[in-house]
Amino acid sequence: MLDYHLHLWPHEDAETWLSIDQIADYCEEAAKHGVVEVALTEHLHRFTQAADIVGKFWEKSDDNPAVQESIANYFDHHARSDLDAYVELASEAKRQGLPVKIGMEVDYYQGQMEEVGTLLSQYPFDVLLGSVHWIGAWQFDDVKNPVVMEQWDARDVDACWEAYTGAMEELAATKTCDVLAHPDLIKCAGRIPENPTEWWDRLAEAAKNSGMAAELSSAGWRNLAHEQYPAVPLLERFIAHGVPMTTASDAHRVDRVAERMEDLQRLASSSGLTSLASFENRQRVDIDLEGL
Ligand SMILES: [Zn+2]
Ligand SMILES: [Zn+2]
């Protein structure tokens, strides 16, 4: 199998010194679950080079001051690392023969993806994940944050799914990235519309039209969604549309690397998936699922 979504920094931590030993530990843990290749995909918003480009984008939203302050604090805490050093470390791990791909989890910045793409094109990435983590200034997936949850209580669930799907469609259309990460992340707080069919249809269409792959991730089992990303009906739509799929844990620490990979493998097979997408130098290479 493949684990194409891994973070080296724990969620709250911005100070951990990254090392080749840590990457080697990730590879060892992955191998225990039958994973032959991992992609390191740190958040773009960790890096000062990205923060310099996107600026205080949240100030353009019409969200209330508490919501804007919350994301401002988040960026202040997290955007402290050097992109050059991260890419060099991942490259060195690869040179040393570890089964590693150099990747990035790229957030969607409305109207700013051209600049983001230009920055990323200066680095030797193998794979770029594309993610929608906020709507305006609202970090809807930060479900431990009371400011975020107040919004979940105040907003209409259908409207949240509509806004999220619109942002995913925009992100896909920019073609900045290779893989749509956790494609139905909007279910992360466990708030599901009565009938999500329209949004599932549109997410699958967006992936197909962009030529991007989509991610089958075990991370949803760890949160209030209580199921993998994407939901089975959306996974079936991706497969029916011929959208290539990766598998992923979205681990932020070593003991979660390749978490529930066996369950993902079973789900992939039972849904009729026959291959997984791997990437090298941003070119997709399909690998027969039977051989994994
Ligand atoms: Zn993410
Ligand atoms: Zn992630």
mmCIF file of C-alpha atoms and ligand atoms in Angstrom:
data_model
loop_
_atom_site.group_PDB
_atom_site.id
_atom_site.type_symbol
_atom_site.label_atom_id
_atom_site.label_comp_id
_atom_site.label_asym_id
_atom_site.label_seq_id
_atom_site.Cartn_x
_atom_site.Cartn_y
_atom_site.Cartn_z
ATOM 1 C CA MET A 1 0.000 0.000 0.000
ATOM 2 C CA LEU A 2 0.934 3.675 -0.083
ATOM 3 C CA ASP A 3 0.696 6.312 2.621
ATOM 4 C CA TYR A 4 0.581 9.536 0.674
ATOM 5 C CA HIS A 5 -0.284 12.008 3.414
ATOM 6 C CA LEU A 6 2.100 12.404 6.356
ATOM 7 C CA HIS A 7 3.058 15.267 8.617
ATOM 8 C CA LEU A 8 6.332 15.392 10.506
ATOM 9 C CA TRP A 9 5.190 18.035 12.981
ATOM 10 C CA PRO A 10 2.570 17.207 15.619
ATOM 11 C CA HIS A 11 -0.607 19.315 15.313
ATOM 12 C CA GLU A 12 0.135 21.891 17.990
ATOM 13 C CA ASP A 13 3.895 21.906 17.751
ATOM 14 C CA ALA A 14 5.912 24.272 15.598
ATOM 15 C CA GLU A 15 9.296 23.797 17.214
ATOM 16 C CA THR A 16 10.197 20.112 16.705
ATOM 17 C CA TRP A 17 13.529 19.707 14.973
ATOM 18 C CA LEU A 18 12.948 17.474 11.957
ATOM 19 C CA SER A 19 15.520 14.785 11.204
ATOM 20 C CA ILE A 20 16.342 11.930 8.873
ATOM 21 C CA ASP A 21 15.960 9.581 11.872
ATOM 22 C CA GLN A 22 12.351 10.701 12.272
ATOM 23 C CA ILE A 23 11.666 10.026 8.591
ATOM 24 C CA ALA A 24 13.341 6.610 8.887
ATOM 25 C CA ASP A 25 11.057 5.830 11.862
ATOM 26 C CA TYR A 26 8.023 6.800 9.769
ATOM 27 C CA CYS A 27 9.173 4.463 6.974
ATOM 28 C CA GLU A 28 9.730 1.621 9.452
ATOM 29 C CA GLU A 29 6.250 2.059 10.948
ATOM 30 C CA ALA A 30 4.738 2.232 7.451
ATOM 31 C CA ALA A 31 6.471 -0.994 6.418
ATOM 32 C CA LYS A 32 4.845 -2.814 9.364
ATOM 33 C CA HIS A 33 1.496 -2.103 7.684
ATOM 34 C CA GLY A 34 2.653 -3.232 4.261
ATOM 35 C CA VAL A 35 3.246 0.300 3.010
ATOM 36 C CA VAL A 36 6.011 0.388 0.414
ATOM 37 C CA GLU A 37 6.099 4.127 -0.249
ATOM 38 C CA VAL A 38 5.305 7.220 1.803
ATOM 39 C CA ALA A 39 4.862 10.843 0.809
ATOM 40 C CA LEU A 40 5.917 13.552 3.253
ATOM 41 C CA THR A 41 3.251 16.231 2.910
ATOM 42 C CA GLU A 42 3.791 18.958 5.465
ATOM 43 C CA HIS A 43 1.290 21.827 5.519
ATOM 44 C CA LEU A 44 2.223 24.725 3.266
ATOM 45 C CA HIS A 45 1.035 27.095 6.005
ATOM 46 C CA ARG A 46 3.941 25.972 8.206
ATOM 47 C CA PHE A 47 6.392 27.917 6.089
ATOM 48 C CA THR A 48 7.356 31.570 6.237
ATOM 49 C CA GLN A 49 7.799 31.695 2.455
ATOM 50 C CA ALA A 50 4.101 30.838 2.021
ATOM 51 C CA ALA A 51 2.954 33.233 4.754
ATOM 52 C CA ASP A 52 4.823 36.035 3.000
ATOM 53 C CA ILE A 53 2.883 35.341 -0.199
ATOM 54 C CA VAL A 54 -0.643 34.810 1.109
ATOM 55 C CA GLY A 55 -0.520 37.523 3.777
ATOM 56 C CA LYS A 56 -3.465 38.104 6.114
ATOM 57 C CA PHE A 57 -6.012 36.635 3.693
ATOM 58 C CA TRP A 58 -8.537 36.180 6.512
ATOM 59 C CA GLU A 59 -8.988 39.951 6.775
ATOM 60 C CA LYS A 60 -10.708 39.859 3.367
ATOM 61 C CA SER A 61 -13.496 37.652 4.734
ATOM 62 C CA ASP A 62 -16.676 38.965 6.316
ATOM 63 C CA ASP A 63 -16.363 36.561 9.266
ATOM 64 C CA ASN A 64 -16.720 37.975 12.763
ATOM 65 C CA PRO A 65 -13.643 39.278 14.649
ATOM 66 C CA ALA A 66 -13.373 36.194 16.899
ATOM 67 C CA VAL A 67 -13.171 33.895 13.854
ATOM 68 C CA GLN A 68 -10.587 36.138 12.182
ATOM 69 C CA GLU A 69 -8.557 36.399 15.371
ATOM 70 C CA SER A 70 -8.582 32.618 15.749
ATOM 71 C CA ILE A 71 -7.005 31.993 12.332
ATOM 72 C CA ALA A 72 -4.604 34.922 12.796
ATOM 73 C CA ASN A 73 -3.360 33.274 16.012
ATOM 74 C CA TYR A 74 -3.112 29.921 14.244
ATOM 75 C CA PHE A 75 -0.904 31.373 11.515
ATOM 76 C CA ASP A 76 1.181 33.259 14.038
ATOM 77 C CA HIS A 77 1.866 29.988 15.868
ATOM 78 C CA HIS A 78 2.378 27.681 12.880
ATOM 79 C CA ALA A 79 4.007 29.699 10.073
ATOM 80 C CA ARG A 80 7.534 29.615 11.415
ATOM 81 C CA SER A 81 9.556 27.130 9.393
ATOM 82 C CA ASP A 82 11.811 27.299 6.394
ATOM 83 C CA LEU A 83 10.545 25.674 3.205
ATOM 84 C CA ASP A 84 14.060 25.251 1.786
ATOM 85 C CA ALA A 85 15.160 23.269 4.860
ATOM 86 C CA TYR A 86 12.075 21.021 4.733
ATOM 87 C CA VAL A 87 12.485 20.190 1.043
ATOM 88 C CA GLU A 88 16.210 19.612 1.520
ATOM 89 C CA LEU A 89 15.567 17.194 4.390
ATOM 90 C CA ALA A 90 12.991 15.237 2.373
ATOM 91 C CA SER A 91 15.359 15.202 -0.620
ATOM 92 C CA GLU A 92 18.193 13.912 1.551
ATOM 93 C CA ALA A 93 15.973 11.120 2.894
ATOM 94 C CA LYS A 94 15.209 10.144 -0.678
ATOM 95 C CA ARG A 95 18.895 10.244 -1.655
ATOM 96 C CA GLN A 96 19.668 7.953 1.270
ATOM 97 C CA GLY A 97 17.307 5.367 -0.214
ATOM 98 C CA LEU A 98 14.303 5.758 2.070
ATOM 99 C CA PRO A 99 11.016 5.060 0.186
ATOM 100 C CA VAL A 100 9.973 8.687 0.408
ATOM 101 C CA LYS A 101 8.274 11.147 -1.914
ATOM 102 C CA ILE A 102 8.779 14.873 -1.492
ATOM 103 C CA GLY A 103 5.354 16.373 -1.015
ATOM 104 C CA MET A 104 3.298 19.172 0.406
ATOM 105 C CA GLU A 105 -0.270 19.615 1.613
ATOM 106 C CA VAL A 106 -1.289 22.851 -0.064
ATOM 107 C CA ASP A 107 -4.157 24.846 1.409
ATOM 108 C CA TYR A 108 -6.593 26.583 -0.898
ATOM 109 C CA TYR A 109 -6.095 30.359 -0.923
ATOM 110 C CA GLN A 110 -8.889 31.901 -2.968
ATOM 111 C CA GLY A 111 -7.546 34.091 -5.774
ATOM 112 C CA GLN A 112 -3.935 33.469 -4.771
ATOM 113 C CA MET A 113 -3.173 30.035 -6.209
ATOM 114 C CA GLU A 114 -1.141 31.372 -9.110
ATOM 115 C CA GLU A 115 1.355 32.931 -6.706
ATOM 116 C CA VAL A 116 1.311 29.785 -4.581
ATOM 117 C CA GLY A 117 1.952 27.655 -7.685
ATOM 118 C CA THR A 118 4.852 29.877 -8.690
ATOM 119 C CA LEU A 119 6.456 29.438 -5.258
ATOM 120 C CA LEU A 120 5.993 25.659 -5.320
ATOM 121 C CA SER A 121 7.360 25.340 -8.861
ATOM 122 C CA GLN A 122 10.776 26.357 -7.524
ATOM 123 C CA TYR A 123 11.059 23.080 -5.560
ATOM 124 C CA PRO A 124 11.500 19.447 -6.690
ATOM 125 C CA PHE A 125 8.174 18.137 -5.422
ATOM 126 C CA ASP A 126 6.941 14.671 -6.324
ATOM 127 C CA VAL A 127 3.364 15.251 -5.257
ATOM 128 C CA LEU A 128 1.165 18.126 -4.108
ATOM 129 C CA LEU A 129 -2.021 17.524 -2.132
ATOM 130 C CA GLY A 130 -4.764 20.132 -2.379
ATOM 131 C CA SER A 131 -6.952 20.786 0.676
ATOM 132 C CA VAL A 132 -9.740 23.079 1.738
ATOM 133 C CA HIS A 133 -9.334 23.665 5.492
ATOM 134 C CA TRP A 134 -11.239 26.917 5.887
ATOM 135 C CA ILE A 135 -14.187 28.765 4.435
ATOM 136 C CA GLY A 136 -13.389 32.475 4.510
ATOM 137 C CA ALA A 137 -11.587 32.780 7.837
ATOM 138 C CA TRP A 138 -13.440 29.860 9.471
ATOM 139 C CA GLN A 139 -11.189 26.836 10.083
ATOM 140 C CA PHE A 140 -14.079 24.430 10.101
ATOM 141 C CA ASP A 141 -11.937 21.352 10.772
ATOM 142 C CA ASP A 142 -10.423 22.685 14.008
ATOM 143 C CA VAL A 143 -13.177 20.987 15.974
ATOM 144 C CA LYS A 144 -11.419 21.324 19.341
ATOM 145 C CA ASN A 145 -11.611 25.109 19.043
ATOM 146 C CA PRO A 146 -14.768 26.564 20.712
ATOM 147 C CA VAL A 147 -14.781 29.542 18.306
ATOM 148 C CA VAL A 148 -14.964 27.081 15.400
ATOM 149 C CA MET A 149 -17.680 24.982 17.034
ATOM 150 C CA GLU A 150 -19.811 28.062 17.773
ATOM 151 C CA GLN A 151 -19.885 28.595 14.027
ATOM 152 C CA TRP A 152 -20.885 24.988 13.415
ATOM 153 C CA ASP A 153 -23.830 25.586 15.768
ATOM 154 C CA ALA A 154 -24.761 28.886 14.132
ATOM 155 C CA ARG A 155 -24.479 27.930 10.462
ATOM 156 C CA ASP A 156 -26.780 25.945 8.217
ATOM 157 C CA VAL A 157 -25.192 22.563 7.433
ATOM 158 C CA ASP A 158 -26.275 22.558 3.788
ATOM 159 C CA ALA A 159 -24.740 26.022 3.325
ATOM 160 C CA CYS A 160 -21.450 24.765 4.822
ATOM 161 C CA TRP A 161 -21.339 21.854 2.387
ATOM 162 C CA GLU A 162 -22.206 24.174 -0.483
ATOM 163 C CA ALA A 163 -19.400 26.601 0.398
ATOM 164 C CA TYR A 164 -16.902 23.772 0.907
ATOM 165 C CA THR A 165 -17.802 22.126 -2.398
ATOM 166 C CA GLY A 166 -17.519 25.457 -4.204
ATOM 167 C CA ALA A 167 -14.031 25.957 -2.767
ATOM 168 C CA MET A 168 -12.999 22.420 -3.761
ATOM 169 C CA GLU A 169 -14.269 23.049 -7.294
ATOM 170 C CA GLU A 170 -12.235 26.249 -7.459
ATOM 171 C CA LEU A 171 -9.139 24.550 -6.061
ATOM 172 C CA ALA A 172 -9.425 21.675 -8.561
ATOM 173 C CA ALA A 173 -9.909 24.098 -11.456
ATOM 174 C CA THR A 174 -6.630 25.892 -10.630
ATOM 175 C CA LYS A 175 -4.759 22.605 -11.299
ATOM 176 C CA THR A 176 -2.135 23.698 -8.759
ATOM 177 C CA CYS A 177 -2.072 20.271 -7.075
ATOM 178 C CA ASP A 178 -2.129 16.572 -7.934
ATOM 179 C CA VAL A 179 -4.401 14.972 -5.323
ATOM 180 C CA LEU A 180 -7.583 16.169 -3.602
ATOM 181 C CA ALA A 181 -6.916 15.419 0.054
ATOM 182 C CA HIS A 182 -9.654 14.182 2.448
ATOM 183 C CA PRO A 183 -12.233 15.048 -0.252
ATOM 184 C CA ASP A 184 -15.250 15.325 2.059
ATOM 185 C CA LEU A 185 -13.463 16.938 5.010
ATOM 186 C CA ILE A 186 -16.540 19.098 5.582
ATOM 187 C CA LYS A 187 -18.075 16.131 7.447
ATOM 188 C CA CYS A 188 -15.284 16.365 10.088
ATOM 189 C CA ALA A 189 -17.595 17.753 12.780
ATOM 190 C CA GLY A 190 -20.148 15.019 12.149
ATOM 191 C CA ARG A 191 -22.667 17.477 10.664
ATOM 192 C CA ILE A 192 -24.043 15.782 7.554
ATOM 193 C CA PRO A 193 -26.846 17.107 5.318
ATOM 194 C CA GLU A 194 -29.931 14.959 4.977
ATOM 195 C CA ASN A 195 -29.112 14.357 1.328
ATOM 196 C CA PRO A 196 -25.483 15.044 0.304
ATOM 197 C CA THR A 197 -25.944 13.581 -3.198
ATOM 198 C CA GLU A 198 -25.546 16.868 -5.069
ATOM 199 C CA TRP A 199 -22.278 17.681 -3.330
ATOM 200 C CA TRP A 200 -20.900 14.175 -3.829
ATOM 201 C CA ASP A 201 -21.731 14.470 -7.550
ATOM 202 C CA ARG A 202 -19.993 17.829 -7.830
ATOM 203 C CA LEU A 203 -16.859 16.755 -5.904
ATOM 204 C CA ALA A 204 -16.471 13.744 -8.185
ATOM 205 C CA GLU A 205 -17.026 15.904 -11.278
ATOM 206 C CA ALA A 206 -14.455 18.432 -10.055
ATOM 207 C CA ALA A 207 -11.840 15.712 -9.602
ATOM 208 C CA LYS A 208 -12.588 14.205 -12.999
ATOM 209 C CA ASN A 209 -12.519 17.516 -14.860
ATOM 210 C CA SER A 210 -9.230 18.582 -13.280
ATOM 211 C CA GLY A 211 -7.462 15.273 -13.937
ATOM 212 C CA MET A 212 -6.516 15.143 -10.265
ATOM 213 C CA ALA A 213 -6.395 12.036 -8.135
ATOM 214 C CA ALA A 214 -8.357 11.837 -4.873
ATOM 215 C CA GLU A 215 -7.347 10.475 -1.518
ATOM 216 C CA LEU A 216 -8.801 7.564 0.436
ATOM 217 C CA SER A 217 -7.881 8.450 4.013
ATOM 218 C CA SER A 218 -8.219 6.719 7.359
ATOM 219 C CA ALA A 219 -8.101 10.073 9.192
ATOM 220 C CA GLY A 220 -11.889 10.417 9.232
ATOM 221 C CA TRP A 221 -12.138 7.419 11.566
ATOM 222 C CA ARG A 222 -10.262 9.450 14.182
ATOM 223 C CA ASN A 223 -12.720 12.349 14.269
ATOM 224 C CA LEU A 224 -16.421 13.032 14.588
ATOM 225 C CA ALA A 225 -17.089 11.753 11.064
ATOM 226 C CA HIS A 226 -16.440 8.195 12.311
ATOM 227 C CA GLU A 227 -15.733 6.990 8.794
ATOM 228 C CA GLN A 228 -12.970 7.242 6.214
ATOM 229 C CA TYR A 229 -12.666 10.111 3.736
ATOM 230 C CA PRO A 230 -14.429 9.903 1.336
ATOM 231 C CA ALA A 231 -17.793 8.364 2.262
ATOM 232 C CA VAL A 232 -18.513 5.197 0.281
ATOM 233 C CA PRO A 233 -21.008 6.878 -2.119
ATOM 234 C CA LEU A 234 -18.383 9.500 -2.988
ATOM 235 C CA LEU A 235 -15.653 6.880 -3.326
ATOM 236 C CA GLU A 236 -17.912 4.962 -5.711
ATOM 237 C CA ARG A 237 -18.452 8.122 -7.753
ATOM 238 C CA PHE A 238 -14.694 8.729 -7.980
ATOM 239 C CA ILE A 239 -14.122 5.172 -9.163
ATOM 240 C CA ALA A 240 -16.999 5.352 -11.665
ATOM 241 C CA HIS A 241 -15.483 8.574 -13.085
ATOM 242 C CA GLY A 242 -12.042 6.946 -13.398
ATOM 243 C CA VAL A 243 -10.505 9.286 -10.806
ATOM 244 C CA PRO A 244 -7.178 7.780 -9.660
ATOM 245 C CA MET A 245 -6.926 7.214 -5.906
ATOM 246 C CA THR A 246 -4.146 7.358 -3.322
ATOM 247 C CA THR A 247 -4.317 5.938 0.207
ATOM 248 C CA ALA A 248 -3.328 7.925 3.264
ATOM 249 C CA SER A 249 -3.329 8.157 7.049
ATOM 250 C CA ASP A 250 -2.762 11.926 7.486
ATOM 251 C CA ALA A 251 -0.653 11.007 10.541
ATOM 252 C CA HIS A 252 0.958 13.785 12.541
ATOM 253 C CA ARG A 253 3.052 11.408 14.655
ATOM 254 C CA VAL A 254 4.843 8.116 14.122
ATOM 255 C CA ASP A 255 2.393 5.771 15.858
ATOM 256 C CA ARG A 256 -0.363 6.868 13.475
ATOM 257 C CA VAL A 257 1.622 6.316 10.285
ATOM 258 C CA ALA A 258 -0.304 3.933 8.006
ATOM 259 C CA GLU A 259 -3.116 3.728 10.580
ATOM 260 C CA ARG A 260 -5.925 1.397 9.481
ATOM 261 C CA MET A 261 -4.218 0.824 6.153
ATOM 262 C CA GLU A 262 -5.581 -2.720 6.169
ATOM 263 C CA ASP A 263 -9.134 -1.349 6.379
ATOM 264 C CA LEU A 264 -8.434 1.038 3.501
ATOM 265 C CA GLN A 265 -7.105 -1.846 1.417
ATOM 266 C CA ARG A 266 -10.247 -3.900 2.055
ATOM 267 C CA LEU A 267 -12.467 -0.928 1.220
ATOM 268 C CA ALA A 268 -10.525 -0.148 -1.957
ATOM 269 C CA SER A 269 -10.807 -3.736 -3.165
ATOM 270 C CA SER A 270 -14.485 -4.134 -2.282
ATOM 271 C CA SER A 271 -15.274 -0.852 -4.076
ATOM 272 C CA GLY A 272 -13.746 -2.159 -7.284
ATOM 273 C CA LEU A 273 -10.562 -0.112 -7.247
ATOM 274 C CA THR A 274 -7.813 -1.914 -9.152
ATOM 275 C CA SER A 275 -4.856 0.464 -8.884
ATOM 276 C CA LEU A 276 -3.397 3.206 -6.714
ATOM 277 C CA ALA A 277 -1.766 6.392 -7.933
ATOM 278 C CA SER A 278 1.856 7.042 -7.026
ATOM 279 C CA PHE A 279 3.767 10.143 -8.094
ATOM 280 C CA GLU A 280 7.330 10.983 -9.067
ATOM 281 C CA ASN A 281 8.291 14.505 -10.060
ATOM 282 C CA ARG A 282 4.551 15.304 -10.209
ATOM 283 C CA GLN A 283 3.933 12.628 -12.840
ATOM 284 C CA ARG A 284 1.375 9.981 -11.943
ATOM 285 C CA VAL A 285 2.300 6.298 -12.105
ATOM 286 C CA ASP A 286 -0.499 3.799 -11.479
ATOM 287 C CA ILE A 287 0.382 0.768 -9.395
ATOM 288 C CA ASP A 288 -1.688 -2.407 -9.552
ATOM 289 C CA LEU A 289 -3.478 -2.791 -6.228
ATOM 290 C CA GLU A 290 -3.014 -6.559 -6.309
ATOM 291 C CA GLY A 291 0.742 -6.149 -6.124
ATOM 292 C CA LEU A 292 0.548 -3.899 -3.072
HETATM 293 ZN ZN ZN B 1 -5.605 18.442 5.731
HETATM 294 ZN ZN ZN B 2 -2.856 16.654 6.528
#
